[in-house]
mmCIF file of C-alpha atoms in Angstrom:
data_model
loop_
_atom_site.group_PDB
_atom_site.id
_atom_site.type_symbol
_atom_site.label_atom_id
_atom_site.label_comp_id
_atom_site.label_asym_id
_atom_site.label_seq_id
_atom_site.Cartn_x
_atom_site.Cartn_y
_atom_site.Cartn_z
ATOM 1 C CA MET A 1 -47.579 54.450 33.735
ATOM 2 C CA MET A 2 -46.509 55.109 30.684
ATOM 3 C CA TYR A 3 -43.127 53.275 31.434
ATOM 4 C CA LYS A 4 -45.431 50.058 31.554
ATOM 5 C CA LYS A 5 -47.401 50.987 28.475
ATOM 6 C CA GLU A 6 -44.003 51.596 26.632
ATOM 7 C CA LYS A 7 -42.729 48.357 27.652
ATOM 8 C CA ARG A 8 -45.785 46.320 26.928
ATOM 9 C CA LEU A 9 -45.472 47.801 23.078
ATOM 10 C CA VAL A 10 -41.913 47.018 22.749
ATOM 11 C CA LEU A 11 -42.887 43.489 24.023
ATOM 12 C CA ILE A 12 -45.838 43.444 21.108
ATOM 13 C CA ALA A 13 -43.134 44.731 18.632
ATOM 14 C CA LEU A 14 -40.697 41.564 19.364
ATOM 15 C CA LEU A 15 -43.089 39.567 18.987
ATOM 16 C CA VAL A 16 -44.539 40.449 16.072
ATOM 17 C CA LEU A 17 -40.775 40.832 14.324
ATOM 18 C CA ILE A 18 -40.430 37.086 15.139
ATOM 19 C CA SER A 19 -43.551 35.843 13.658
ATOM 20 C CA TRP A 20 -42.273 38.134 10.903
ATOM 21 C CA GLN A 21 -39.101 36.157 10.624
ATOM 22 C CA LYS A 22 -40.732 32.795 10.878
ATOM 23 C CA ALA A 23 -43.601 33.298 8.241
ATOM 24 C CA PHE A 24 -40.019 34.826 6.163
ATOM 25 C CA ALA A 25 -37.753 32.114 6.864
ATOM 26 C CA ILE A 26 -36.375 30.129 4.110
ATOM 27 C CA ALA A 27 -37.486 26.621 4.111
ATOM 28 C CA GLY A 28 -34.325 24.409 3.360
ATOM 29 C CA PRO A 29 -30.753 24.514 2.762
ATOM 30 C CA PHE A 30 -28.714 25.895 0.014
ATOM 31 C CA ALA A 31 -25.653 25.833 -1.968
ATOM 32 C CA LYS A 32 -23.391 28.017 -4.238
ATOM 33 C CA PHE A 33 -21.336 26.507 -6.602
ATOM 34 C CA HIS A 34 -19.691 26.187 -9.895
ATOM 35 C CA TYR A 35 -19.718 22.967 -12.266
ATOM 36 C CA PHE A 36 -19.616 21.879 -15.595
ATOM 37 C CA ASN A 37 -21.591 18.843 -17.536
ATOM 38 C CA LEU A 38 -19.948 15.665 -19.034
ATOM 39 C CA PRO A 39 -20.399 14.845 -22.478
ATOM 40 C CA ASP A 40 -22.447 11.129 -21.517
ATOM 41 C CA GLY A 41 -24.303 13.119 -18.346
ATOM 42 C CA GLY A 42 -23.742 14.253 -15.402
ATOM 43 C CA ALA A 43 -22.403 17.147 -13.502
ATOM 44 C CA VAL A 44 -18.911 17.663 -11.915
ATOM 45 C CA ILE A 45 -18.579 20.178 -9.173
ATOM 46 C CA CYS A 46 -15.181 22.742 -9.870
ATOM 47 C CA GLY A 47 -13.491 25.535 -8.463
ATOM 48 C CA ILE A 48 -12.424 28.226 -10.776
ATOM 49 C CA ASP A 49 -9.448 31.127 -11.377
ATOM 50 C CA GLU A 50 -11.070 33.937 -13.666
ATOM 51 C CA LYS A 51 -7.532 35.098 -13.990
ATOM 52 C CA THR A 52 -5.953 32.251 -15.577
ATOM 53 C CA ARG A 53 -9.421 30.679 -16.265
ATOM 54 C CA THR A 54 -8.519 27.323 -15.210
ATOM 55 C CA ALA A 55 -10.541 25.101 -13.163
ATOM 56 C CA ARG A 56 -9.911 22.054 -10.668
ATOM 57 C CA ILE A 57 -12.123 19.365 -10.300
ATOM 58 C CA ALA A 58 -13.724 20.298 -6.807
ATOM 59 C CA ASN A 59 -14.835 17.937 -3.573
ATOM 60 C CA SER A 60 -18.460 17.573 -3.175
ATOM 61 C CA VAL A 61 -20.033 20.677 -1.800
ATOM 62 C CA VAL A 62 -21.218 20.745 2.056
ATOM 63 C CA THR A 63 -22.930 24.544 2.647
ATOM 64 C CA ARG A 64 -23.756 25.005 6.664
ATOM 65 C CA TYR A 65 -25.673 28.231 6.907
ATOM 66 C CA THR A 66 -27.967 29.415 9.392
ATOM 67 C CA ASP A 67 -31.317 31.179 8.305
ATOM 68 C CA ARG A 68 -33.688 33.896 8.845
ATOM 69 C CA GLY A 69 -35.367 32.260 11.818
ATOM 70 C CA GLY A 70 -32.032 30.669 13.473
ATOM 71 C CA VAL A 71 -32.367 27.540 11.986
ATOM 72 C CA SER A 72 -28.797 25.695 10.656
ATOM 73 C CA PHE A 73 -29.103 23.459 7.735
ATOM 74 C CA THR A 74 -26.473 21.421 5.614
ATOM 75 C CA LYS A 75 -26.547 20.316 2.165
ATOM 76 C CA THR A 76 -24.004 18.245 -0.065
ATOM 77 C CA ILE A 77 -24.018 18.491 -3.612
ATOM 78 C CA VAL A 78 -21.992 15.094 -4.544
ATOM 79 C CA GLN A 79 -20.298 14.417 -8.106
ATOM 80 C CA GLY A 80 -22.575 13.005 -10.804
ATOM 81 C CA ALA A 81 -19.782 10.764 -12.384
ATOM 82 C CA LYS A 82 -20.642 7.374 -13.493
ATOM 83 C CA GLY A 83 -19.663 4.668 -15.815
ATOM 84 C CA ASP A 84 -16.743 5.601 -18.414
ATOM 85 C CA VAL A 85 -15.852 8.934 -18.095
ATOM 86 C CA SER A 86 -13.488 10.496 -19.961
ATOM 87 C CA LEU A 87 -12.589 14.323 -18.895
ATOM 88 C CA PRO A 88 -12.065 16.890 -21.762
ATOM 89 C CA ALA A 89 -9.420 19.436 -21.529
ATOM 90 C CA GLU A 90 -11.802 22.507 -21.669
ATOM 91 C CA VAL A 91 -15.229 22.897 -20.151
ATOM 92 C CA GLU A 92 -18.272 24.959 -20.006
ATOM 93 C CA VAL A 93 -18.382 26.423 -16.502
ATOM 94 C CA TYR A 94 -21.941 26.917 -14.944
ATOM 95 C CA PHE A 95 -22.707 28.823 -11.585
ATOM 96 C CA ARG A 96 -25.803 27.569 -9.530
ATOM 97 C CA ASP A 97 -27.552 29.150 -6.732
ATOM 98 C CA ASP A 98 -29.899 27.039 -5.207
ATOM 99 C CA LEU A 99 -31.048 29.798 -2.715
ATOM 100 C CA TYR A 100 -32.769 30.974 -5.705
ATOM 101 C CA ASP A 101 -32.925 27.628 -7.751
ATOM 102 C CA THR A 102 -30.920 29.734 -10.507
ATOM 103 C CA LYS A 103 -27.897 28.783 -12.893
ATOM 104 C CA SER A 104 -25.672 30.927 -15.138
ATOM 105 C CA TYR A 105 -23.041 30.288 -17.750
ATOM 106 C CA VAL A 106 -19.803 31.547 -16.876
ATOM 107 C CA GLY A 107 -17.344 30.898 -19.639
ATOM 108 C CA ARG A 108 -14.846 28.204 -20.732
ATOM 109 C CA PHE A 109 -12.027 26.842 -18.566
ATOM 110 C CA THR A 110 -8.968 24.333 -18.505
ATOM 111 C CA LEU A 111 -9.256 21.571 -16.411
ATOM 112 C CA VAL A 112 -5.667 21.764 -14.731
ATOM 113 C CA ALA A 113 -5.757 19.158 -11.248
ATOM 114 C CA LEU A 114 -8.141 17.372 -9.300
ATOM 115 C CA ASN A 115 -8.300 18.275 -5.710
ATOM 116 C CA GLY A 116 -8.387 16.760 -2.554
ATOM 117 C CA GLY A 117 -11.728 13.932 -2.815
ATOM 118 C CA ALA A 118 -12.508 15.232 -6.071
ATOM 119 C CA PHE A 119 -13.966 11.795 -6.930
ATOM 120 C CA GLN A 120 -14.309 10.091 -3.360
ATOM 121 C CA GLY A 121 -17.049 8.131 -3.196
ATOM 122 C CA CYS A 122 -18.504 8.059 -6.780
ATOM 123 C CA GLY A 123 -19.363 4.405 -6.646
ATOM 124 C CA GLU A 124 -20.684 3.897 -9.791
ATOM 125 C CA LEU A 125 -17.298 5.222 -11.332
ATOM 126 C CA THR A 126 -15.363 2.288 -13.379
ATOM 127 C CA SER A 127 -13.030 3.955 -15.581
ATOM 128 C CA ILE A 128 -11.187 7.630 -16.279
ATOM 129 C CA THR A 129 -9.440 9.318 -18.442
ATOM 130 C CA LEU A 130 -7.869 12.822 -18.031
ATOM 131 C CA PRO A 131 -6.870 15.331 -20.575
ATOM 132 C CA PRO A 132 -2.928 16.251 -20.741
ATOM 133 C CA THR A 133 -3.863 19.752 -19.427
ATOM 134 C CA ILE A 134 -4.458 18.184 -15.936
ATOM 135 C CA LYS A 135 -1.063 18.308 -13.565
ATOM 136 C CA ASN A 136 -1.783 17.561 -10.410
ATOM 137 C CA ILE A 137 -3.427 14.722 -8.592
ATOM 138 C CA ASP A 138 -4.232 15.191 -4.956
ATOM 139 C CA ASP A 139 -5.189 13.112 -1.555
ATOM 140 C CA ASN A 140 -8.246 10.914 -2.259
ATOM 141 C CA ALA A 141 -8.862 11.961 -5.454
ATOM 142 C CA PHE A 142 -10.777 8.725 -6.475
ATOM 143 C CA GLY A 143 -11.405 7.555 -2.606
ATOM 144 C CA GLY A 144 -13.541 4.853 -2.184
ATOM 145 C CA CYS A 145 -14.663 4.354 -5.819
ATOM 146 C CA SER A 146 -15.134 0.811 -5.069
ATOM 147 C CA ASN A 147 -16.077 -0.131 -8.652
ATOM 148 C CA LEU A 148 -13.404 1.927 -10.216
ATOM 149 C CA ILE A 149 -11.193 -0.277 -12.522
ATOM 150 C CA THR A 150 -8.931 2.025 -14.738
ATOM 151 C CA VAL A 151 -7.503 5.062 -14.684
ATOM 152 C CA ASN A 152 -5.955 6.589 -17.576
ATOM 153 C CA LEU A 153 -3.257 9.457 -17.131
ATOM 154 C CA PRO A 154 -1.547 11.839 -19.306
ATOM 155 C CA ALA A 155 1.971 11.596 -19.841
ATOM 156 C CA THR A 156 2.308 15.295 -18.477
ATOM 157 C CA ILE A 157 0.858 14.472 -15.169
ATOM 158 C CA ASP A 158 3.178 16.323 -12.547
ATOM 159 C CA ARG A 159 2.231 15.279 -9.206
ATOM 160 C CA ILE A 160 0.244 12.454 -7.873
ATOM 161 C CA THR A 161 -0.564 11.583 -4.299
ATOM 162 C CA LEU A 162 -0.302 7.931 -3.902
ATOM 163 C CA SER A 163 -3.436 7.850 -1.277
ATOM 164 C CA CYS A 164 -6.084 9.126 -4.281
ATOM 165 C CA PHE A 165 -6.711 5.633 -5.002
ATOM 166 C CA ASN A 166 -7.358 4.775 -1.132
ATOM 167 C CA GLY A 167 -10.457 2.200 -0.945
ATOM 168 C CA CYS A 168 -10.062 1.373 -5.241
ATOM 169 C CA ASN A 169 -10.467 -2.471 -4.072
ATOM 170 C CA SER A 170 -11.514 -3.091 -7.823
ATOM 171 C CA LEU A 171 -8.695 -1.295 -9.561
ATOM 172 C CA ARG A 172 -6.557 -3.348 -11.951
ATOM 173 C CA ALA A 173 -4.418 -0.448 -13.870
ATOM 174 C CA VAL A 174 -3.277 3.010 -13.902
ATOM 175 C CA ASN A 175 -1.998 3.824 -17.316
ATOM 176 C CA ILE A 176 0.398 6.347 -17.993
ATOM 177 C CA ALA A 177 -0.165 7.575 -21.877
ATOM 178 C CA SER A 178 1.982 5.857 -24.533
ATOM 179 C CA GLY A 179 3.628 4.166 -21.654
ATOM 180 C CA ALA A 180 6.296 6.669 -20.584
ATOM 181 C CA GLY A 181 5.754 10.361 -19.632
ATOM 182 C CA VAL A 182 8.059 13.118 -18.188
ATOM 183 C CA LYS A 183 8.052 12.188 -14.476
ATOM 184 C CA TYR A 184 5.598 8.743 -14.180
ATOM 185 C CA HIS A 185 5.675 5.700 -16.438
ATOM 186 C CA SER A 186 3.952 2.783 -16.563
ATOM 187 C CA PHE A 187 4.143 -0.929 -17.481
ATOM 188 C CA ASP A 188 1.057 -3.692 -17.009
ATOM 189 C CA GLY A 189 -1.125 -1.345 -15.477
ATOM 190 C CA ILE A 190 1.677 -0.755 -12.398
ATOM 191 C CA LEU A 191 2.804 3.144 -11.873
ATOM 192 C CA CYS A 192 6.322 3.895 -11.534
ATOM 193 C CA GLN A 193 8.508 7.303 -10.833
ATOM 194 C CA ASP A 194 11.881 7.626 -12.414
ATOM 195 C CA ASP A 195 13.089 4.027 -11.973
ATOM 196 C CA HIS A 196 10.973 2.837 -8.725
ATOM 197 C CA VAL A 197 7.834 0.819 -8.950
ATOM 198 C CA ILE A 198 5.706 3.229 -6.894
ATOM 199 C CA PHE A 199 2.155 1.871 -7.249
ATOM 200 C CA CYS A 200 0.315 -1.468 -8.202
ATOM 201 C CA PRO A 201 -3.423 -1.748 -8.073
ATOM 202 C CA LYS A 202 -5.387 -3.342 -5.257
ATOM 203 C CA ASP A 203 -6.656 -5.699 -7.956
ATOM 204 C CA TYR A 204 -3.609 -6.604 -10.198
ATOM 205 C CA GLN A 205 -3.971 -10.190 -11.729
ATOM 206 C CA GLY A 206 -2.028 -12.964 -12.673
ATOM 207 C CA THR A 207 2.217 -12.751 -13.216
ATOM 208 C CA VAL A 208 4.016 -9.211 -12.289
ATOM 209 C CA ARG A 209 6.937 -8.928 -14.839
ATOM 210 C CA ILE A 210 9.107 -5.863 -13.066
ATOM 211 C CA PRO A 211 11.932 -4.711 -16.305
ATOM 212 C CA SER A 212 15.313 -4.368 -15.911
ATOM 213 C CA LYS A 213 15.070 -0.069 -15.575
ATOM 214 C CA MET A 214 13.525 -0.366 -12.675
ATOM 215 C CA ARG A 215 16.027 -0.124 -10.015
ATOM 216 C CA THR A 216 13.994 -0.079 -7.085
ATOM 217 C CA ILE A 217 10.466 -1.690 -5.629
ATOM 218 C CA ASN A 218 9.250 0.132 -3.066
ATOM 219 C CA LYS A 219 8.290 -0.571 0.269
ATOM 220 C CA GLU A 220 4.704 -2.132 0.549
ATOM 221 C CA ILE A 221 4.427 -2.138 -3.148
ATOM 222 C CA PHE A 222 2.450 -5.327 -3.604
ATOM 223 C CA LYS A 223 1.147 -6.223 0.214
ATOM 224 C CA ASP A 224 -1.341 -8.034 0.240
ATOM 225 C CA HIS A 225 -2.278 -8.221 -3.521
ATOM 226 C CA ASN A 226 -3.806 -11.884 -3.978
ATOM 227 C CA GLY A 227 -4.160 -11.570 -7.116
ATOM 228 C CA ILE A 228 -0.886 -11.542 -7.870
ATOM 229 C CA THR A 229 0.687 -15.767 -8.541
ATOM 230 C CA ASP A 230 4.312 -15.450 -10.096
ATOM 231 C CA VAL A 231 6.875 -12.555 -9.472
ATOM 232 C CA LEU A 232 9.832 -12.241 -12.718
ATOM 233 C CA ILE A 233 12.146 -9.755 -11.717
ATOM 234 C CA GLU A 234 14.294 -8.492 -14.892
ATOM 235 C CA ASN A 235 18.209 -8.109 -14.584
ATOM 236 C CA GLY A 236 18.929 -4.700 -13.602
ATOM 237 C CA VAL A 237 16.771 -4.443 -10.522
ATOM 238 C CA GLN A 238 18.460 -4.007 -7.433
ATOM 239 C CA SER A 239 16.663 -3.444 -4.246
ATOM 240 C CA ILE A 240 13.538 -5.319 -3.076
ATOM 241 C CA MET A 241 12.157 -2.794 0.283
ATOM 242 C CA ASP A 242 10.541 -4.046 3.172
ATOM 243 C CA ALA A 243 7.156 -5.884 2.730
ATOM 244 C CA ALA A 244 7.316 -5.270 -1.145
ATOM 245 C CA PHE A 245 5.344 -8.423 -1.489
ATOM 246 C CA LYS A 246 4.341 -9.282 1.947
ATOM 247 C CA GLY A 247 1.085 -11.395 1.880
ATOM 248 C CA CYS A 248 0.715 -12.383 -1.812
ATOM 249 C CA THR A 249 -1.255 -15.589 -0.408
ATOM 250 C CA LEU A 250 -1.462 -16.767 -4.090
ATOM 251 C CA MET A 251 2.095 -16.260 -5.447
ATOM 252 C CA SER A 252 3.588 -19.324 -6.075
ATOM 253 C CA SER A 253 7.046 -18.720 -7.471
ATOM 254 C CA VAL A 254 9.650 -15.949 -7.709
ATOM 255 C CA VAL A 255 13.087 -15.526 -9.319
ATOM 256 C CA ILE A 256 15.831 -13.259 -8.095
ATOM 257 C CA PRO A 257 17.908 -12.180 -10.432
ATOM 258 C CA SER A 258 21.950 -11.399 -10.185
ATOM 259 C CA SER A 259 21.256 -7.697 -9.847
ATOM 260 C CA VAL A 260 19.209 -7.714 -6.765
ATOM 261 C CA LYS A 261 21.883 -6.774 -3.638
ATOM 262 C CA THR A 262 18.694 -6.283 -0.924
ATOM 263 C CA LEU A 263 15.662 -7.822 0.140
ATOM 264 C CA GLY A 264 14.540 -5.845 2.636
ATOM 265 C CA TYR A 265 12.427 -6.951 6.254
ATOM 266 C CA GLU A 266 9.748 -9.058 5.683
ATOM 267 C CA SER A 267 9.529 -8.622 1.519
ATOM 268 C CA PHE A 268 8.237 -12.080 0.512
ATOM 269 C CA GLN A 269 6.485 -12.684 4.508
ATOM 270 C CA GLY A 270 3.283 -14.531 4.703
ATOM 271 C CA CYS A 271 3.230 -15.686 0.981
ATOM 272 C CA THR A 272 1.448 -18.833 1.732
ATOM 273 C CA MET A 273 1.534 -20.816 -1.610
ATOM 274 C CA LEU A 274 5.094 -19.757 -2.581
ATOM 275 C CA GLU A 275 6.735 -22.928 -3.353
ATOM 276 C CA THR A 276 9.609 -21.511 -5.220
ATOM 277 C CA VAL A 277 12.271 -19.195 -4.819
ATOM 278 C CA GLN A 278 15.468 -18.489 -7.026
ATOM 279 C CA MET A 279 18.092 -16.235 -5.371
ATOM 280 C CA SER A 280 21.162 -15.529 -7.577
ATOM 281 C CA GLU A 281 24.903 -15.051 -6.217
ATOM 282 C CA GLY A 282 24.645 -11.289 -6.413
ATOM 283 C CA LEU A 283 22.502 -10.977 -3.204
ATOM 284 C CA THR A 284 24.350 -9.806 0.011
ATOM 285 C CA ASP A 285 21.718 -8.603 2.249
ATOM 286 C CA LEU A 286 18.681 -11.341 2.956
ATOM 287 C CA GLY A 287 16.564 -9.242 5.017
ATOM 288 C CA ALA A 288 15.121 -10.499 8.641
ATOM 289 C CA ARG A 289 11.961 -12.024 8.099
ATOM 290 C CA SER A 290 11.941 -12.124 4.359
ATOM 291 C CA PHE A 291 10.561 -15.672 3.959
ATOM 292 C CA ALA A 292 8.852 -16.107 7.180
ATOM 293 C CA ASP A 293 5.851 -18.032 7.319
ATOM 294 C CA CYS A 294 6.024 -19.313 4.003
ATOM 295 C CA SER A 295 4.269 -22.571 4.813
ATOM 296 C CA SER A 296 4.367 -24.103 1.054
ATOM 297 C CA LEU A 297 8.310 -23.145 0.317
ATOM 298 C CA LYS A 298 10.337 -26.626 0.075
ATOM 299 C CA THR A 299 13.755 -25.649 -0.830
ATOM 300 C CA ILE A 300 16.199 -23.323 -0.429
ATOM 301 C CA SER A 301 19.930 -22.428 -1.468
ATOM 302 C CA ILE A 302 21.467 -19.608 0.365
ATOM 303 C CA PRO A 303 24.204 -17.538 -2.028
ATOM 304 C CA ALA A 304 27.482 -17.153 -1.346
ATOM 305 C CA GLY A 305 26.787 -13.468 -1.084
ATOM 306 C CA ILE A 306 24.982 -13.623 1.998
ATOM 307 C CA GLU A 307 27.681 -13.937 5.267
ATOM 308 C CA TYR A 308 24.829 -13.260 7.555
ATOM 309 C CA ILE A 309 21.342 -15.110 7.262
ATOM 310 C CA ARG A 310 19.305 -12.398 9.304
ATOM 311 C CA PRO A 311 16.871 -12.877 12.054
ATOM 312 C CA GLY A 312 13.734 -15.113 11.242
ATOM 313 C CA ALA A 313 14.521 -14.936 7.890
ATOM 314 C CA PHE A 314 12.956 -18.602 7.002
ATOM 315 C CA ASN A 315 10.770 -19.135 10.442
ATOM 316 C CA ASN A 316 7.961 -21.078 10.494
ATOM 317 C CA CYS A 317 8.316 -22.356 6.612
ATOM 318 C CA PHE A 318 6.636 -25.505 7.717
ATOM 319 C CA SER A 319 7.438 -27.486 4.049
ATOM 320 C CA LEU A 320 10.962 -26.549 3.966
ATOM 321 C CA GLU A 321 12.584 -29.697 3.537
ATOM 322 C CA ARG A 322 16.192 -29.017 2.560
ATOM 323 C CA VAL A 323 18.529 -26.159 2.801
ATOM 324 C CA THR A 324 21.862 -25.513 0.767
ATOM 325 C CA PHE A 325 24.376 -23.289 2.282
ATOM 326 C CA ALA A 326 26.951 -21.823 0.523
ATOM 327 C CA ASN A 327 31.045 -21.386 1.338
ATOM 328 C CA GLY A 328 30.616 -18.043 2.522
ATOM 329 C CA ASN A 329 27.879 -17.806 4.791
ATOM 330 C CA LYS A 330 29.160 -17.126 8.486
ATOM 331 C CA SER A 331 26.212 -16.855 10.491
ATOM 332 C CA ILE A 332 22.495 -17.836 10.968
ATOM 333 C CA GLY A 333 20.623 -15.260 13.214
ATOM 334 C CA THR A 334 18.366 -15.819 15.628
ATOM 335 C CA ASP A 335 15.069 -17.766 14.730
ATOM 336 C CA ALA A 336 16.218 -17.929 10.979
ATOM 337 C CA PHE A 337 14.807 -21.213 10.637
ATOM 338 C CA SER A 338 12.711 -22.219 13.855
ATOM 339 C CA PHE A 339 9.895 -24.272 13.453
ATOM 340 C CA CYS A 340 10.775 -25.512 10.018
ATOM 341 C CA SER A 341 9.314 -28.797 10.992
ATOM 342 C CA SER A 342 9.907 -30.314 7.825
ATOM 343 C CA LEU A 343 13.810 -30.236 7.826
ATOM 344 C CA LYS A 344 15.724 -33.303 8.153
ATOM 345 C CA GLU A 345 19.423 -32.390 7.594
ATOM 346 C CA ILE A 346 21.550 -29.769 7.498
ATOM 347 C CA ASN A 347 24.897 -29.169 6.439
ATOM 348 C CA LEU A 348 27.048 -26.224 7.266
ATOM 349 C CA PRO A 349 29.689 -24.831 5.056
ATOM 350 C CA ALA A 350 33.684 -24.339 6.377
ATOM 351 C CA SER A 351 32.801 -20.650 6.450
ATOM 352 C CA MET A 352 30.059 -20.943 9.031
ATOM 353 C CA GLU A 353 31.170 -19.566 12.274
ATOM 354 C CA VAL A 354 28.102 -18.921 14.696
ATOM 355 C CA ILE A 355 24.762 -20.470 15.184
ATOM 356 C CA ASN A 356 22.944 -17.656 17.013
ATOM 357 C CA GLU A 357 19.996 -18.517 19.572
ATOM 358 C CA LYS A 358 16.617 -20.509 18.634
ATOM 359 C CA ALA A 359 17.831 -20.604 15.074
ATOM 360 C CA PHE A 360 16.875 -24.065 14.707
ATOM 361 C CA MET A 361 14.574 -24.258 17.794
ATOM 362 C CA GLY A 362 11.454 -26.375 17.082
ATOM 363 C CA CYS A 363 12.791 -28.385 13.625
ATOM 364 C CA GLU A 364 11.098 -31.614 15.099
ATOM 365 C CA LEU A 365 12.569 -33.901 12.296
ATOM 366 C CA LEU A 366 15.708 -32.703 11.838
ATOM 367 C CA GLU A 367 17.464 -35.691 12.262
ATOM 368 C CA LYS A 368 21.717 -34.460 11.550
ATOM 369 C CA ALA A 369 23.471 -31.386 11.765
ATOM 370 C CA VAL A 370 26.766 -31.299 10.370
ATOM 371 C CA LEU A 371 29.057 -28.825 11.837
ATOM 372 C CA ASN A 372 31.895 -26.694 10.604
ATOM 373 C CA PRO A 373 34.873 -27.761 12.969
ATOM 374 C CA GLN A 374 35.948 -24.331 13.650
ATOM 375 C CA ILE A 375 32.337 -23.320 14.621
ATOM 376 C CA LYS A 376 33.023 -20.802 17.323
ATOM 377 C CA THR A 377 29.459 -20.711 18.975
ATOM 378 C CA LEU A 378 26.241 -22.533 19.342
ATOM 379 C CA GLY A 379 23.906 -20.175 20.996
ATOM 380 C CA ARG A 380 21.155 -20.619 23.676
ATOM 381 C CA TYR A 381 17.976 -22.787 22.608
ATOM 382 C CA ALA A 382 19.738 -23.429 18.905
ATOM 383 C CA PHE A 383 18.388 -26.422 18.832
ATOM 384 C CA CYS A 384 15.859 -26.756 21.445
ATOM 385 C CA GLY A 385 13.232 -29.109 20.659
ATOM 386 C CA CYS A 386 14.842 -30.646 17.413
ATOM 387 C CA SER A 387 13.200 -34.269 19.181
ATOM 388 C CA ASN A 388 14.665 -36.289 16.539
ATOM 389 C CA LEU A 389 17.994 -35.065 16.100
ATOM 390 C CA THR A 390 20.040 -37.838 16.746
ATOM 391 C CA SER A 391 23.914 -37.108 15.058
ATOM 392 C CA ILE A 392 25.821 -34.073 15.567
ATOM 393 C CA ASN A 393 29.624 -32.781 15.592
ATOM 394 C CA VAL A 394 30.101 -30.233 18.059
ATOM 395 C CA PRO A 395 33.834 -28.848 17.971
ATOM 396 C CA LYS A 396 35.683 -28.729 21.008
ATOM 397 C CA GLN A 397 36.652 -25.193 20.850
ATOM 398 C CA ALA A 398 32.842 -24.185 20.139
ATOM 399 C CA LYS A 399 30.704 -22.266 22.859
ATOM 400 C CA VAL A 400 27.632 -23.967 23.992
ATOM 401 C CA TYR A 401 24.846 -23.239 26.460
ATOM 402 C CA GLU A 402 23.274 -25.506 28.960
ATOM 403 C CA ASP A 403 20.077 -25.253 26.827
ATOM 404 C CA THR A 404 21.352 -25.118 23.643
ATOM 405 C CA PHE A 405 20.106 -28.708 23.071
ATOM 406 C CA MET A 406 17.093 -28.509 25.617
ATOM 407 C CA GLU A 407 14.419 -30.859 24.295
ATOM 408 C CA CYS A 408 16.514 -32.858 22.350
ATOM 409 C CA TYR A 409 15.470 -36.516 23.721
ATOM 410 C CA SER A 410 17.137 -38.970 20.931
ATOM 411 C CA LEU A 411 20.674 -36.936 21.074
ATOM 412 C CA LYS A 412 23.370 -39.626 22.579
ATOM 413 C CA ARG A 413 25.185 -37.414 24.823
ATOM 414 C CA PRO A 414 29.318 -38.205 24.571
#
């Protein structure tokens, strides 16, 4: 009998305890964080190191917790930066506790870095200037800042993770103080490290002038930058890497000086408005598909230093009317000039030895081809679909396939 009574009392006690927990449960989420106020308004969240008295701009604060009623909450505190922001070297840091809705002064701290996602998603931020004390900028520090136009960095900056600019589609200039720093420097709002061009803002406009002190234009630096109209590369630059200018659809001209030795894979592929390309004798490596799909290109001269015209180099250049080959060119790669449907005549130099498969496939208006009498090989489908070809001198010693001249309906057989 006593056992049942005690069990009933325990049950009543549990019910009372649960009711008490619910009655006194915290109504809503809370977060604890450090921050400082900007001179022109808005607060910036930061992390601090009490020993070194330094602060790093932190990401938005997201707090997840379970209250005494067993309910889980999350709360996000975002950065308050907007408009034109100039960060001071030293800041007055405060501590906020949302649980008790209180804040307290912590002290003065020196800003030294932007952590990953520091200003991510600040859609109203238009420009930012960092103080000389900041050394590092991490991933997505400005990620998704869709209205950010200008970033001004100190000459003392030591590390920049380039993904910090992800989604900054309005960005036009990244400037290093005085143009040159210890590790990084800039010209016309374009970012460089040592003698490499490493970053161009997404909304860069007009002519790109690469100065002579640069040695390498890194891969994909200007890829799909549709505000670029012309490219002037000063003598001194040596390499243009893969896809460096790929998809610059408004680019109309490019001058490549004699110092440039290498054009990488797809370096200018898909520059659909490109009409004029000037290549110099110093060029020795013309990358595969380097000018493929440049549908406005009308003329091209291949320098003597290029022994092998790589596959697809001028594939689908529909407007290409004239190609000048130099004595020194030895081989034309697969698809190098395929579907250049405006090309009417080719005259190959004495040095030319091999025309690989599909080299001139689909050149519908090609009427005449003058070959080197010592040429060794005409590959499969090399002239396939050249339906207007009427004249070509094929040396007796040359290796020719049955399908080399497939669908050359106007060609008179000997």
